Amino acid sequence: MSASPAPHLHWDKRPDLERPVVLAAFEGWNDAGEAASTAARYVRDHFDATPVGTIEAEDFFDFTVARPFVHLRGGQRVIKWPTTTVYAGSIAGAPNDLVVLIGHEPQLRWRTFTDHVVAVADALGASHVVTLGALLADIPHTRPVPVFGLADEPELSDRLGIRPSTYEGPTGIVGVLGARLRECGLSTASLWASVPSYISSAPSPKAALALVEKISVVLGVPLPRTDLEIASEAYVAQISELVAEAEEDGIPELVQAFEEDYDEQGGPDRGNDRVRGVDASDVASIADDPEALVAEVEDFLRNHPD
């Protein structure tokens, strides 16, 4: 079964690929800590995937909400629209090539938008489509990142070692896209990393690293992760320092409670019933504004007295 025609899909060139694996990530509600989009860009850059097509933004965005950006290029002002870009690359020594689709979660016409993504997979002969996401969860930053999700193929699910999601509630474009892909008969998998709920506005290289490790399993090739590992260590150290400085507000006790709960529930294989989405459009750097991070932790504690 194929999707409807895709008039807003435009190709710069149609690459000749060998049964590619498609990775799809969307900034916004599905991208806590920018983990999903960071992981997708990391893989794209490692394999030197280049732009081959776009899904135009005009019918899928409210530009008073997702505003275009203006840049200066050679003294001229250039408008950058919130376009979804398709990248393609080869993977030496692997049975499948790579397609990476990165954009922002659209505000409008989700059914039509997902049909355009299905059209990308159909046009390039995709073997699998893997959607990436990240959600807030009541987990500590000091423990390994839980990754949960699903895979249509039992063999892939076993290799990934992912725990099926038990989440029920509001969903984002990633959930809608996964359902549409399955309706169209495409083999799919979905990977979700957990990000500590008390630091939602900080980019999480640690969660991105956890996703990249699973992507390596899907692709069947090793991925160097040194950069993300270094960034993850710095992330944990910075947050631990800020948490320690907020002792008067009870933040260390909150983190300790999350650690105990995490350990009691089986570590990274714990359930994922305490997760929620996030609008990550205003993600800030820990190093740039540590006071904002402390304020966010304090706000979380006030709103979660138990």
Short mmCIF file of C-alpha atoms in Angstrom, two decimals:
data_model
loop_
_atom_site.label_atom_id
_atom_site.label_comp_id
_atom_site.label_asym_id
_atom_site.label_seq_id
_atom_site.Cartn_x
_atom_site.Cartn_y
_atom_site.Cartn_z
CA MET A 1 0.00 0.00 0.00
CA SER A 2 1.42 3.40 -0.96
CA ALA A 3 0.72 6.83 0.39
CA SER A 4 -1.13 9.56 -1.49
CA PRO A 5 0.74 11.77 -3.99
CA ALA A 6 3.25 14.14 -2.42
CA PRO A 7 3.12 17.51 -4.22
CA HIS A 8 5.27 19.24 -1.59
CA LEU A 9 8.16 16.77 -1.91
CA HIS A 10 10.91 18.12 -4.15
CA TRP A 11 14.07 16.30 -5.17
CA ASP A 12 17.37 18.02 -5.88
CA LYS A 13 18.56 14.68 -7.16
CA ARG A 14 17.21 11.14 -6.83
CA PRO A 15 20.08 9.03 -5.45
CA ASP A 16 20.60 5.40 -6.39
CA LEU A 17 20.68 3.67 -3.02
CA GLU A 18 20.88 0.09 -1.83
CA ARG A 19 17.78 -0.65 0.29
CA PRO A 20 18.43 2.29 2.62
CA VAL A 21 17.53 2.55 6.27
CA VAL A 22 15.65 5.81 6.85
CA LEU A 23 16.20 7.66 10.13
CA ALA A 24 13.62 10.36 10.91
CA ALA A 25 13.84 12.94 13.71
CA PHE A 26 11.79 16.07 14.39
CA GLU A 27 12.63 18.98 16.65
CA GLY A 28 9.93 20.09 19.07
CA TRP A 29 7.59 18.08 21.28
CA ASN A 30 9.21 14.73 20.39
CA ASP A 31 12.76 15.96 21.03
CA ALA A 32 13.42 16.47 24.74
CA GLY A 33 16.95 17.68 25.31
CA GLU A 34 17.42 17.83 21.52
CA ALA A 35 18.44 14.18 21.85
CA ALA A 36 16.69 12.81 18.76
CA SER A 37 17.73 15.58 16.38
CA THR A 38 21.29 15.54 17.76
CA ALA A 39 21.56 11.78 17.21
CA ALA A 40 20.20 12.08 13.66
CA ARG A 41 22.65 14.86 12.79
CA TYR A 42 25.52 12.94 14.36
CA VAL A 43 24.84 9.91 12.16
CA ARG A 44 24.25 12.10 9.10
CA ASP A 45 27.58 13.85 9.56
CA HIS A 46 29.51 10.64 10.25
CA PHE A 47 28.42 9.12 6.95
CA ASP A 48 28.71 12.42 5.02
CA ALA A 49 25.06 12.23 3.99
CA THR A 50 24.19 15.14 1.69
CA PRO A 51 20.87 16.89 0.95
CA VAL A 52 18.88 15.28 -1.85
CA GLY A 53 15.36 16.61 -1.29
CA THR A 54 13.00 18.67 0.82
CA ILE A 55 9.41 18.70 2.01
CA GLU A 56 8.22 22.27 1.61
CA ALA A 57 6.95 23.98 4.74
CA GLU A 58 4.13 26.10 3.29
CA ASP A 59 1.18 23.78 3.98
CA PHE A 60 2.46 22.30 7.25
CA PHE A 61 3.46 25.23 9.45
CA ASP A 62 1.88 28.25 11.05
CA PHE A 63 4.65 30.78 10.49
CA THR A 64 3.43 32.94 13.37
CA VAL A 65 4.41 30.01 15.62
CA ALA A 66 7.37 28.47 13.76
CA ARG A 67 8.83 31.66 12.36
CA PRO A 68 11.38 31.65 9.54
CA PHE A 69 14.87 32.97 10.31
CA VAL A 70 16.70 35.72 8.47
CA HIS A 71 20.44 35.35 7.87
CA LEU A 72 23.05 37.60 6.31
CA ARG A 73 24.94 35.94 3.49
CA GLY A 74 27.37 38.02 1.47
CA GLY A 75 25.70 41.17 2.71
CA GLN A 76 22.28 39.97 1.55
CA ARG A 77 19.39 38.91 3.77
CA VAL A 78 18.34 35.30 3.21
CA ILE A 79 15.19 33.72 4.66
CA LYS A 80 15.46 30.20 6.05
CA TRP A 81 12.11 28.41 6.28
CA PRO A 82 11.42 25.46 8.62
CA THR A 83 11.90 22.92 5.84
CA THR A 84 12.17 19.17 6.33
CA THR A 85 15.35 18.01 4.60
CA VAL A 86 16.17 14.57 3.20
CA TYR A 87 19.84 13.50 3.30
CA ALA A 88 21.37 10.42 1.68
CA GLY A 89 24.69 8.63 2.06
CA SER A 90 26.43 5.30 1.59
CA ILE A 91 27.61 2.95 4.33
CA ALA A 92 30.75 1.08 3.32
CA GLY A 93 30.62 -2.62 4.11
CA ALA A 94 26.94 -2.58 5.08
CA PRO A 95 24.02 -4.17 3.20
CA ASN A 96 21.98 -0.97 3.43
CA ASP A 97 22.61 2.65 2.58
CA LEU A 98 21.38 5.55 4.69
CA VAL A 99 18.70 8.22 4.47
CA VAL A 100 18.29 10.80 7.24
CA LEU A 101 15.20 12.99 7.41
CA ILE A 102 15.38 15.97 9.79
CA GLY A 103 12.85 18.72 10.35
CA HIS A 104 10.64 20.39 12.91
CA GLU A 105 7.36 18.87 14.03
CA PRO A 106 4.71 20.45 11.78
CA GLN A 107 1.72 22.29 13.21
CA LEU A 108 -0.73 21.51 10.40
CA ARG A 109 -1.99 18.66 8.17
CA TRP A 110 -0.21 15.81 9.86
CA ARG A 111 -1.88 13.14 7.72
CA THR A 112 -0.70 14.83 4.55
CA PHE A 113 2.77 15.39 6.00
CA THR A 114 3.18 11.74 6.97
CA ASP A 115 2.16 10.73 3.44
CA HIS A 116 5.05 12.85 2.18
CA VAL A 117 7.47 11.00 4.45
CA VAL A 118 6.07 7.68 3.23
CA ALA A 119 6.64 8.94 -0.33
CA VAL A 120 10.31 9.53 0.51
CA ALA A 121 10.66 5.97 1.77
CA ASP A 122 8.85 4.55 -1.27
CA ALA A 123 10.85 6.58 -3.78
CA LEU A 124 14.19 5.52 -2.33
CA GLY A 125 13.28 1.85 -1.81
CA ALA A 126 13.67 1.92 1.97
CA SER A 127 14.14 -1.37 3.78
CA HIS A 128 13.32 0.09 7.21
CA VAL A 129 12.19 3.40 8.64
CA VAL A 130 13.41 4.19 12.14
CA THR A 131 11.84 7.12 13.97
CA LEU A 132 13.76 8.78 16.79
CA GLY A 133 12.32 10.56 19.79
CA ALA A 134 13.06 11.68 23.33
CA LEU A 135 10.67 12.22 26.22
CA LEU A 136 10.95 13.60 29.73
CA ALA A 137 10.95 11.00 32.48
CA ASP A 138 11.42 10.90 36.23
CA ILE A 139 14.95 9.52 35.98
CA PRO A 140 18.26 10.79 37.40
CA HIS A 141 20.99 12.27 35.23
CA THR A 142 23.53 10.06 37.02
CA ARG A 143 22.32 6.74 35.62
CA PRO A 144 22.38 5.11 32.15
CA VAL A 145 19.69 6.44 29.81
CA PRO A 146 16.73 4.09 29.30
CA VAL A 147 15.80 3.59 25.64
CA PHE A 148 12.43 2.09 24.82
CA GLY A 149 10.34 1.66 21.71
CA LEU A 150 9.30 -1.02 19.29
CA ALA A 151 10.33 -2.80 16.11
CA ASP A 152 8.08 -4.63 13.66
CA GLU A 153 10.65 -7.38 13.11
CA PRO A 154 11.19 -9.59 16.19
CA GLU A 155 14.81 -10.24 15.20
CA LEU A 156 15.59 -6.51 15.17
CA SER A 157 13.73 -6.02 18.43
CA ASP A 158 15.85 -8.74 20.04
CA ARG A 159 19.08 -7.21 18.75
CA LEU A 160 18.10 -3.78 20.02
CA GLY A 161 17.12 -5.11 23.43
CA ILE A 162 14.47 -2.42 23.76
CA ARG A 163 11.60 -2.58 26.18
CA PRO A 164 8.18 -1.99 24.57
CA SER A 165 6.56 1.31 25.41
CA THR A 166 3.54 1.23 27.70
CA TYR A 167 2.80 4.92 27.24
CA GLU A 168 -0.78 6.01 26.56
CA GLY A 169 -1.72 9.63 26.02
CA PRO A 170 -1.02 12.56 23.71
CA THR A 171 1.39 11.80 20.90
CA GLY A 172 3.50 13.79 18.48
CA ILE A 173 4.34 13.54 14.81
CA VAL A 174 6.68 10.61 15.51
CA GLY A 175 3.83 8.48 16.85
CA VAL A 176 1.50 9.46 14.01
CA LEU A 177 4.21 8.79 11.43
CA GLY A 178 4.95 5.36 12.83
CA ALA A 179 1.30 4.37 12.59
CA ARG A 180 1.08 5.62 8.99
CA LEU A 181 4.24 3.79 7.96
CA ARG A 182 2.83 0.52 9.28
CA GLU A 183 -0.48 1.16 7.49
CA CYS A 184 1.51 1.47 4.26
CA GLY A 185 3.31 -1.83 4.83
CA LEU A 186 6.75 -0.40 5.59
CA SER A 187 8.98 -2.08 8.15
CA THR A 188 9.39 0.31 11.07
CA ALA A 189 11.13 0.74 14.37
CA SER A 190 10.89 3.52 16.92
CA LEU A 191 13.56 4.45 19.46
CA TRP A 192 12.90 6.78 22.39
CA ALA A 193 15.45 8.04 24.89
CA SER A 194 14.53 9.29 28.35
CA VAL A 195 15.66 12.72 29.56
CA PRO A 196 15.51 13.80 33.24
CA SER A 197 12.38 15.86 33.78
CA TYR A 198 14.09 18.35 36.09
CA ILE A 199 16.51 19.51 33.36
CA SER A 200 14.22 19.60 30.34
CA SER A 201 15.65 22.77 28.82
CA ALA A 202 19.25 21.54 28.74
CA PRO A 203 20.57 19.74 25.65
CA SER A 204 21.27 16.11 26.55
CA PRO A 205 24.26 14.60 24.74
CA LYS A 206 23.87 11.63 27.08
CA ALA A 207 20.42 10.79 25.69
CA ALA A 208 21.68 11.40 22.14
CA LEU A 209 24.53 8.96 22.81
CA ALA A 210 22.07 6.30 23.95
CA LEU A 211 20.14 6.68 20.69
CA VAL A 212 23.32 6.56 18.58
CA GLU A 213 24.28 3.29 20.27
CA LYS A 214 20.95 1.77 19.20
CA ILE A 215 21.22 3.24 15.69
CA SER A 216 24.57 1.47 15.35
CA VAL A 217 22.78 -1.82 16.04
CA VAL A 218 20.11 -1.05 13.42
CA LEU A 219 22.69 -0.18 10.77
CA GLY A 220 24.90 -3.13 11.64
CA VAL A 221 28.07 -1.05 11.68
CA PRO A 222 30.10 0.47 14.52
CA LEU A 223 29.77 4.21 15.05
CA PRO A 224 32.56 6.15 16.76
CA ARG A 225 31.09 7.92 19.75
CA THR A 226 34.02 9.64 21.43
CA ASP A 227 32.68 13.17 20.94
CA LEU A 228 29.31 12.30 22.43
CA GLU A 229 30.92 10.37 25.27
CA ILE A 230 33.07 13.37 26.22
CA ALA A 231 30.06 15.69 26.00
CA SER A 232 28.01 13.28 28.12
CA GLU A 233 30.62 13.21 30.87
CA ALA A 234 30.72 17.01 30.93
CA TYR A 235 26.90 17.11 30.98
CA VAL A 236 26.72 14.87 34.05
CA ALA A 237 29.48 16.79 35.84
CA GLN A 238 27.90 20.19 35.19
CA ILE A 239 24.45 19.12 36.32
CA SER A 240 25.80 17.36 39.41
CA GLU A 241 27.60 20.56 40.39
CA LEU A 242 24.45 22.64 39.96
CA VAL A 243 22.35 20.13 41.88
CA ALA A 244 24.84 20.19 44.77
CA GLU A 245 24.65 23.99 44.88
CA ALA A 246 20.85 23.82 45.28
CA GLU A 247 20.97 21.90 48.57
CA GLU A 248 18.81 24.43 50.42
CA ASP A 249 16.00 23.82 47.95
CA GLY A 250 16.05 20.05 48.38
CA ILE A 251 17.26 19.31 44.86
CA PRO A 252 19.87 16.71 45.91
CA GLU A 253 17.15 14.80 47.79
CA LEU A 254 14.96 14.83 44.68
CA VAL A 255 17.76 13.39 42.54
CA GLN A 256 18.54 10.79 45.21
CA ALA A 257 14.89 9.72 45.24
CA PHE A 258 14.98 9.30 41.46
CA GLU A 259 18.19 7.25 41.76
CA GLU A 260 16.64 4.92 44.31
CA ASP A 261 13.49 4.53 42.22
CA TYR A 262 15.58 3.88 39.09
CA ASP A 263 17.67 1.20 40.81
CA GLU A 264 14.65 -0.49 42.39
CA GLN A 265 12.88 -0.70 39.03
CA GLY A 266 15.73 -2.42 37.24
CA GLY A 267 17.92 0.34 35.88
CA PRO A 268 17.77 1.17 32.16
CA ASP A 269 15.31 -1.69 31.59
CA ARG A 270 12.73 -0.03 33.84
CA GLY A 271 9.25 0.81 32.59
CA ASN A 272 8.44 4.11 30.95
CA ASP A 273 5.05 4.96 32.42
CA ARG A 274 6.21 8.30 33.80
CA VAL A 275 7.14 10.11 30.63
CA ARG A 276 5.79 13.18 28.88
CA GLY A 277 6.44 15.35 25.89
CA VAL A 278 8.27 18.64 25.79
CA ASP A 279 8.38 21.66 23.57
CA ALA A 280 12.12 21.86 23.07
CA SER A 281 12.03 24.99 20.92
CA ASP A 282 13.60 27.11 23.66
CA VAL A 283 16.39 24.75 24.68
CA ALA A 284 19.22 26.60 26.43
CA SER A 285 22.83 25.71 27.17
CA ILE A 286 23.77 24.72 30.71
CA ALA A 287 27.06 26.57 30.44
CA ASP A 288 25.41 29.69 29.02
CA ASP A 289 22.76 30.04 31.72
CA PRO A 290 23.26 27.83 34.80
CA GLU A 291 20.92 30.04 36.84
CA ALA A 292 18.10 29.20 34.44
CA LEU A 293 18.77 25.51 34.94
CA VAL A 294 18.68 25.84 38.73
CA ALA A 295 15.45 27.84 38.47
CA GLU A 296 13.94 25.08 36.33
CA VAL A 297 14.94 22.40 38.83
CA GLU A 298 13.45 24.47 41.66
CA ASP A 299 10.25 24.96 39.66
CA PHE A 300 10.02 21.22 39.05
CA LEU A 301 10.42 20.54 42.78
CA ARG A 302 7.66 23.00 43.68
CA ASN A 303 5.31 21.37 41.18
CA HIS A 304 6.17 17.83 42.29
CA PRO A 305 6.16 17.96 46.12
CA ASP A 306 5.75 14.20 46.39
#
